PDB file of C-alpha atoms in Angstrom:
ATOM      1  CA  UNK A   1      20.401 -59.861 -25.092  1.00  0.00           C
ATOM      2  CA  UNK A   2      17.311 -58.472 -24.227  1.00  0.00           C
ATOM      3  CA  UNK A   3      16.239 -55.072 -22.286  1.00  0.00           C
ATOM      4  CA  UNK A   4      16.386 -56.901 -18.941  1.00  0.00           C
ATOM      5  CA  UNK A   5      19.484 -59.425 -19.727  1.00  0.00           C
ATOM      6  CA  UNK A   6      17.647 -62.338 -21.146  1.00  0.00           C
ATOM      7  CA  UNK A   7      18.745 -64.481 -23.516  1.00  0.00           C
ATOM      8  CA  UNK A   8      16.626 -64.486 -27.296  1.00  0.00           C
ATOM      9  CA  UNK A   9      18.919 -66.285 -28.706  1.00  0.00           C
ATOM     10  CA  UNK A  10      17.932 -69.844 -27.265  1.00  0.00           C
ATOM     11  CA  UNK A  11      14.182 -68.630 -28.389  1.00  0.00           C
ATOM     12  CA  UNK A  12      15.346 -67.456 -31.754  1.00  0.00           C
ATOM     13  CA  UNK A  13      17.195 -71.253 -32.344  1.00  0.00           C
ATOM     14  CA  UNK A  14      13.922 -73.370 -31.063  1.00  0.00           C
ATOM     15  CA  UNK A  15      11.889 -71.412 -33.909  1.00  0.00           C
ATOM     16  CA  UNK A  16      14.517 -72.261 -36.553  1.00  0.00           C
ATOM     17  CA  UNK A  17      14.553 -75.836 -34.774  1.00  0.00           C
ATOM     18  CA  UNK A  18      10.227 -75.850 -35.571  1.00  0.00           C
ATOM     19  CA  UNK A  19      10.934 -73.755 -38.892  1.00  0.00           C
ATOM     20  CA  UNK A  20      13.147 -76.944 -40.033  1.00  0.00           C
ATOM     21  CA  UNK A  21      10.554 -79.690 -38.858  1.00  0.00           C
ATOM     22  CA  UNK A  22       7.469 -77.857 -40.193  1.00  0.00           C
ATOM     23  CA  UNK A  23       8.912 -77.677 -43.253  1.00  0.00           C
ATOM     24  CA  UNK A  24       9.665 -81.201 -43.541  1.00  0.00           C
ATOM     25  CA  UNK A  25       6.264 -81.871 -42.325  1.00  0.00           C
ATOM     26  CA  UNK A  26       5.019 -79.775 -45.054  1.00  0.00           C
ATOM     27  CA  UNK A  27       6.538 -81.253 -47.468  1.00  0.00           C
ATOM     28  CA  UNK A  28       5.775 -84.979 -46.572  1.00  0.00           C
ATOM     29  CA  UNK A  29       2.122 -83.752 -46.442  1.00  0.00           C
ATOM     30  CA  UNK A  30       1.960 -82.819 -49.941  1.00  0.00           C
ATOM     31  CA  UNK A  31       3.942 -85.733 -51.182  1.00  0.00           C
ATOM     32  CA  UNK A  32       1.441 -87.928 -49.387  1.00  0.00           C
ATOM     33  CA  UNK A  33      -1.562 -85.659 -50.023  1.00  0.00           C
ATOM     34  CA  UNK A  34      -1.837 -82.680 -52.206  1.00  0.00           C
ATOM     35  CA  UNK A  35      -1.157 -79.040 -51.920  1.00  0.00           C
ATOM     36  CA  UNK A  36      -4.035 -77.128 -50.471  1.00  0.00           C
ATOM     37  CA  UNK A  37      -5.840 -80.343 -49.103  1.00  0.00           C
ATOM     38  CA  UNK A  38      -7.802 -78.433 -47.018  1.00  0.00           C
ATOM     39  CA  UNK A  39      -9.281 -75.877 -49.253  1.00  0.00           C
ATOM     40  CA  UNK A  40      -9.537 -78.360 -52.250  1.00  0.00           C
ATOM     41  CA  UNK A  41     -12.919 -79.534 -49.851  1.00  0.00           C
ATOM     42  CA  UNK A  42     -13.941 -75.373 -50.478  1.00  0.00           C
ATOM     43  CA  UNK A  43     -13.443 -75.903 -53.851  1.00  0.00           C
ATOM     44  CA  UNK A  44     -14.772 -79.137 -54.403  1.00  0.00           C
ATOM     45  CA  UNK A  45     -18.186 -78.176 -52.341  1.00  0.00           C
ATOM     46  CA  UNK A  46     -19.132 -76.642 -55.401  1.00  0.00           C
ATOM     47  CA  UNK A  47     -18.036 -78.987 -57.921  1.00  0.00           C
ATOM     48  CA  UNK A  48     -20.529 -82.066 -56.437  1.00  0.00           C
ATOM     49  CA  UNK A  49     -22.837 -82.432 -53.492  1.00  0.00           C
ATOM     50  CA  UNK A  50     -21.613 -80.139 -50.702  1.00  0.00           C
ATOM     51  CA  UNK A  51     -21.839 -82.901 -47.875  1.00  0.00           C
ATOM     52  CA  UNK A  52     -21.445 -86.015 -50.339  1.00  0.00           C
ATOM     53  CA  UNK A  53     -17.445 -87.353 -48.908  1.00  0.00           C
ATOM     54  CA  UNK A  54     -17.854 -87.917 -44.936  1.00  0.00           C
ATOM     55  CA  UNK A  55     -15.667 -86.948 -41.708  1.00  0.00           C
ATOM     56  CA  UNK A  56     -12.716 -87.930 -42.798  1.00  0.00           C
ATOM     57  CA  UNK A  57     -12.408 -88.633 -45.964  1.00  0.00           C
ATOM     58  CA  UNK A  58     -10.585 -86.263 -48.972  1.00  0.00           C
ATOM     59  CA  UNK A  59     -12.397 -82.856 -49.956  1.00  0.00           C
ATOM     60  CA  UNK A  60     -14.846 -83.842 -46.813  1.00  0.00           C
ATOM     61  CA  UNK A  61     -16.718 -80.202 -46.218  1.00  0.00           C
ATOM     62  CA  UNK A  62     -17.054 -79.796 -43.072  1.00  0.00           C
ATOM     63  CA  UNK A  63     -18.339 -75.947 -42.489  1.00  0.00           C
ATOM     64  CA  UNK A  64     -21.411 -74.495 -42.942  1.00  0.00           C
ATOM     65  CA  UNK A  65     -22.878 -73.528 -46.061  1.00  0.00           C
ATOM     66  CA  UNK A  66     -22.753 -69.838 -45.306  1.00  0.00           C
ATOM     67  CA  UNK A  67     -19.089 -70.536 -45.704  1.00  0.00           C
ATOM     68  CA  UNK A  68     -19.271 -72.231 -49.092  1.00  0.00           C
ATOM     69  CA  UNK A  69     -21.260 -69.246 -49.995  1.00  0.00           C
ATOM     70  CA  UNK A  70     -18.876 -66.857 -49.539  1.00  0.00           C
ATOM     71  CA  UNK A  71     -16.545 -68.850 -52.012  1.00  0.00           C
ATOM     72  CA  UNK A  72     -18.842 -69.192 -54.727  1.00  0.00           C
ATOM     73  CA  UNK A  73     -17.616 -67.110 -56.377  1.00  0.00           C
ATOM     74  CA  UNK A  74     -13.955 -68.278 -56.629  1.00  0.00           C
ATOM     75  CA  UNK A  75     -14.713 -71.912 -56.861  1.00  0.00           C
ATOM     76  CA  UNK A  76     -16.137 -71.714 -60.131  1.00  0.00           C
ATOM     77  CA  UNK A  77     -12.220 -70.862 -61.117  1.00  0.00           C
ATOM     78  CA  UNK A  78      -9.893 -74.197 -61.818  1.00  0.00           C
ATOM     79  CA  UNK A  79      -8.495 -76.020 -59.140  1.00  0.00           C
ATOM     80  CA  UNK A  80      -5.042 -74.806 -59.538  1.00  0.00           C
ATOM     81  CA  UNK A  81      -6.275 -71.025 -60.105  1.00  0.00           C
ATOM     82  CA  UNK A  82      -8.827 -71.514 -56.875  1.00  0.00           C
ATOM     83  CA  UNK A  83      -5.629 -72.821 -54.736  1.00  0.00           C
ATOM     84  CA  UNK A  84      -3.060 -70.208 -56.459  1.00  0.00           C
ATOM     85  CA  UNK A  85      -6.293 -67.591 -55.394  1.00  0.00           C
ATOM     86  CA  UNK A  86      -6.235 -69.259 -51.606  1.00  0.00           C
ATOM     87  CA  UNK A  87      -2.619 -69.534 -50.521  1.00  0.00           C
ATOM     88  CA  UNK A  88      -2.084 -66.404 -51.663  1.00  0.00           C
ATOM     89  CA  UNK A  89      -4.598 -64.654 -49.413  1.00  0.00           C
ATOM     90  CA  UNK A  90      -2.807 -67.028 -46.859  1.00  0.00           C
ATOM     91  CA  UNK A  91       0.329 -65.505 -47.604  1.00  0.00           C
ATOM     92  CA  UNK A  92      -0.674 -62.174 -46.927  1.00  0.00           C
ATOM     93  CA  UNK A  93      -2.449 -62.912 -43.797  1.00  0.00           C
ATOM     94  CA  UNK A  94       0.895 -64.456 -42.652  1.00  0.00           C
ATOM     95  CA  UNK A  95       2.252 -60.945 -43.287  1.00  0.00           C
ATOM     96  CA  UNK A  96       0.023 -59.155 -41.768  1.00  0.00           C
ATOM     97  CA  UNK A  97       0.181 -61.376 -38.608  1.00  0.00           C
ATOM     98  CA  UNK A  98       4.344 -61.045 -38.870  1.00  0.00           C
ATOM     99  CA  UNK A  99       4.704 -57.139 -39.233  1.00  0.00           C
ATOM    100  CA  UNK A 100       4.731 -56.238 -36.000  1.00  0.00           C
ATOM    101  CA  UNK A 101       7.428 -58.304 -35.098  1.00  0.00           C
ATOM    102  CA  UNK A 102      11.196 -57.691 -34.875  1.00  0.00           C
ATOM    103  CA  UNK A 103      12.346 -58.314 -38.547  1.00  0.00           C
ATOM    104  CA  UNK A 104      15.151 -61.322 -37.280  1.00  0.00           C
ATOM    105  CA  UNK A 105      11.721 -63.986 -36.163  1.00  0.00           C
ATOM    106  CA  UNK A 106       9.829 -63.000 -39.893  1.00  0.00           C
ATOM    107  CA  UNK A 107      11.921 -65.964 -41.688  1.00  0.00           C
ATOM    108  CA  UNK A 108      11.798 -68.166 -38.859  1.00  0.00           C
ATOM    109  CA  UNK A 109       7.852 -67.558 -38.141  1.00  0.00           C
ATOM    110  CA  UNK A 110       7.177 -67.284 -41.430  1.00  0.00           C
ATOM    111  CA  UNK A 111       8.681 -71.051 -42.127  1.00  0.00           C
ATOM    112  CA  UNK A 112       6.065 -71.941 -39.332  1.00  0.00           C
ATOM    113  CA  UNK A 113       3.470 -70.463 -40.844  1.00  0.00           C
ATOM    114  CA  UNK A 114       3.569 -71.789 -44.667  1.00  0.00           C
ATOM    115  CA  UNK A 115       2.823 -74.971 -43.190  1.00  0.00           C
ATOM    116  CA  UNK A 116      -0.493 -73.707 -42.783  1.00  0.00           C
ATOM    117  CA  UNK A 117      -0.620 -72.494 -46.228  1.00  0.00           C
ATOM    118  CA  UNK A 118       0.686 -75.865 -47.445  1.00  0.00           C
ATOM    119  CA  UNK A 119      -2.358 -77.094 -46.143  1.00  0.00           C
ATOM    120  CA  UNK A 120      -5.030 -74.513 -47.300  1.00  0.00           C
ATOM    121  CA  UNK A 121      -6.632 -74.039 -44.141  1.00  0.00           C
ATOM    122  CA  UNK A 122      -8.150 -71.325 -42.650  1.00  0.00           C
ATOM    123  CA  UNK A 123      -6.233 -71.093 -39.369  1.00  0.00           C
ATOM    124  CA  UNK A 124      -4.207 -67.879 -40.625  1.00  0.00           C
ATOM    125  CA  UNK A 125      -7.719 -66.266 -41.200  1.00  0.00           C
ATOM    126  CA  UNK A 126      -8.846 -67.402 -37.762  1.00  0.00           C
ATOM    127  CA  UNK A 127      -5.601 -65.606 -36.431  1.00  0.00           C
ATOM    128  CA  UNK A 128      -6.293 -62.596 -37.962  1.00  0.00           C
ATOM    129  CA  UNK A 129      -9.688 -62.720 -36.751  1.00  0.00           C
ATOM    130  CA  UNK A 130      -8.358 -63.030 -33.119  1.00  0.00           C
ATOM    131  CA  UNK A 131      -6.079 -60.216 -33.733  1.00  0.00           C
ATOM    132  CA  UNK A 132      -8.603 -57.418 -35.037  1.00  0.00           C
ATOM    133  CA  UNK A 133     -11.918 -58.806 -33.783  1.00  0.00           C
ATOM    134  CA  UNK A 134     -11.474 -57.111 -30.168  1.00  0.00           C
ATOM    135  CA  UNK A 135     -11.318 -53.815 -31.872  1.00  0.00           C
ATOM    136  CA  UNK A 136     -13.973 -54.500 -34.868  1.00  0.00           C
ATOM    137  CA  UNK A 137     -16.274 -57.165 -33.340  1.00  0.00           C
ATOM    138  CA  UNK A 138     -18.223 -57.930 -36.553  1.00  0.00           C
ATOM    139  CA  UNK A 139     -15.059 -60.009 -37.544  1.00  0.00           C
ATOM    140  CA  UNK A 140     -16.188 -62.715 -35.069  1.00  0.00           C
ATOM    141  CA  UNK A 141     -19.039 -63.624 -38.028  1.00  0.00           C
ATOM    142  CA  UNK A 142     -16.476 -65.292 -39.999  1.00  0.00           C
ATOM    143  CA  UNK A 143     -15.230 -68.519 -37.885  1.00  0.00           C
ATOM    144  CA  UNK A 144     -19.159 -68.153 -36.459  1.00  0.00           C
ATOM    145  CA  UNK A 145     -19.686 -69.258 -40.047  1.00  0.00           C
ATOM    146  CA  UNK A 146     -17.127 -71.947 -40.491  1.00  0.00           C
ATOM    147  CA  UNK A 147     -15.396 -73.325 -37.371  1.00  0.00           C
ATOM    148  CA  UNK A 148     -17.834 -73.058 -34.560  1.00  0.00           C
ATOM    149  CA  UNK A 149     -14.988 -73.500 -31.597  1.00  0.00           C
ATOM    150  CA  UNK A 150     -12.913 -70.342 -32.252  1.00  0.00           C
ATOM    151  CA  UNK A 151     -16.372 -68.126 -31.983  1.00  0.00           C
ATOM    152  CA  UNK A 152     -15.857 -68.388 -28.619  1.00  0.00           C
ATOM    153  CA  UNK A 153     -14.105 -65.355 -29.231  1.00  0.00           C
ATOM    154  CA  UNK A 154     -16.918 -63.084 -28.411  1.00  0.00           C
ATOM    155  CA  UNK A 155     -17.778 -64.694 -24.687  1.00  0.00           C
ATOM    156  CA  UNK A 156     -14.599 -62.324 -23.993  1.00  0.00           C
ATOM    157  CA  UNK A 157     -17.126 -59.119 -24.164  1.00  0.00           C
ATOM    158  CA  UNK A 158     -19.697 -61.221 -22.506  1.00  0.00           C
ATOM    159  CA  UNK A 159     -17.427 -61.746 -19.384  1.00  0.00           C
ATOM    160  CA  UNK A 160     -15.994 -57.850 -19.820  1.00  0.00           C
ATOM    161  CA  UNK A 161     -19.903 -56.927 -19.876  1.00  0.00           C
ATOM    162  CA  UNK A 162     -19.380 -55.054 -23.434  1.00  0.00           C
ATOM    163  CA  UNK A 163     -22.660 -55.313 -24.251  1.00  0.00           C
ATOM    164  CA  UNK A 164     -22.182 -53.261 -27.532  1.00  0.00           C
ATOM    165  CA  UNK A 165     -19.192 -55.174 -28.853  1.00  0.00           C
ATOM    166  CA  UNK A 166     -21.136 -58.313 -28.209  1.00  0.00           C
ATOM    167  CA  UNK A 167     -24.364 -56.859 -29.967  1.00  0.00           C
ATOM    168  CA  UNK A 168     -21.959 -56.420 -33.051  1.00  0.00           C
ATOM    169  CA  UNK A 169     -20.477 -59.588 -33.363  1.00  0.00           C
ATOM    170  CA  UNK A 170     -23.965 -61.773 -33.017  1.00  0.00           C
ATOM    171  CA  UNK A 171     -25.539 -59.029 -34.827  1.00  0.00           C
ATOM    172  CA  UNK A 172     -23.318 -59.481 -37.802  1.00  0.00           C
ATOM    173  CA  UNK A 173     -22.996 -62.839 -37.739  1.00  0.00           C
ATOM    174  CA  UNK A 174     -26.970 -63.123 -37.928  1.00  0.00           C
TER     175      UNK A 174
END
């Protein structure tokens, strides 16, 4: 029971309930596609013409070339070293995002979350973007330069008039 009498435990079984299907889901995703479909299209940016597959279709690269830029470097490893390199950054911004929370939702939450890293995406880096980008606005740069939609994130200082946090983010993302 919680502080004012509630119930967790209904909350704590519906995440085990999602832990169970995600990780079903996970799996049937890399039976049917690969591990790390989404960042295989980092990887393979740099292995052929950046744009060549379309909307769409497998390794399609659909981010700006800013983004690719910034994994240079790591592309020119192997596949399975570049995806090894990837889901493990994935993992630990997982972590990060889990710390803060009660030790009893980490497995649970955690199950949720390696969905994401099943996939190779970047939505665990978008997250942690969300999380510290109100108190170090240059962090916004980063989905600036690959998904446009989350950048939105900034507008918050535009409606809050924080004309210096604002600065930072466009400023660094310029």
């Amino acid at each position: 029971r919680g502080r004012a009498g509630e119930c967790r435990a209904p909350r704590l079984v519906a995440a085990w309930i999602l832990a169970v299907a995600l990780t079903l889901t996970a799996v049937a995703f890399i039976v049917v596609e690969r591990f790390g479909y989404d960042s295989h299209a980092y990887w393979a940016a740099w292995q052929g013409p950046m744009f060549g597959p379309r909307p769409g279709e497998p390794d399609a690269y659909l981010y700006s070339p800013a983004f690719a830029h910034a994994l240079w470097v790591p592309a020119q490893l192997p596949w399975p070293a570049f995806a090894a390199l990837f889901a493990i950054g994935l993992l630990a911004c997982l972590v990060w995002l889990l710390r803060p929370l009660e030790r009893r939702w980490w497995l649970p939450l955690g199950i949720i979350g390696l969905n994401e890293v099943a996939a190779g995406n970047v939505y665990l880096v978008l997250a942690v973007v969300a999380v510290l980008g109100f108190r170090h606005p240059a962090v916004w740069a980063f989905p600036a330069l690959t998904k446009i939609t989350p950048c939105v994130g900034p507008l918050w200082f535009l409606a809050r008039r924080e004309w210096r946090a604002l600065a930072i983010s466009v400023g660094a993302t310029v």
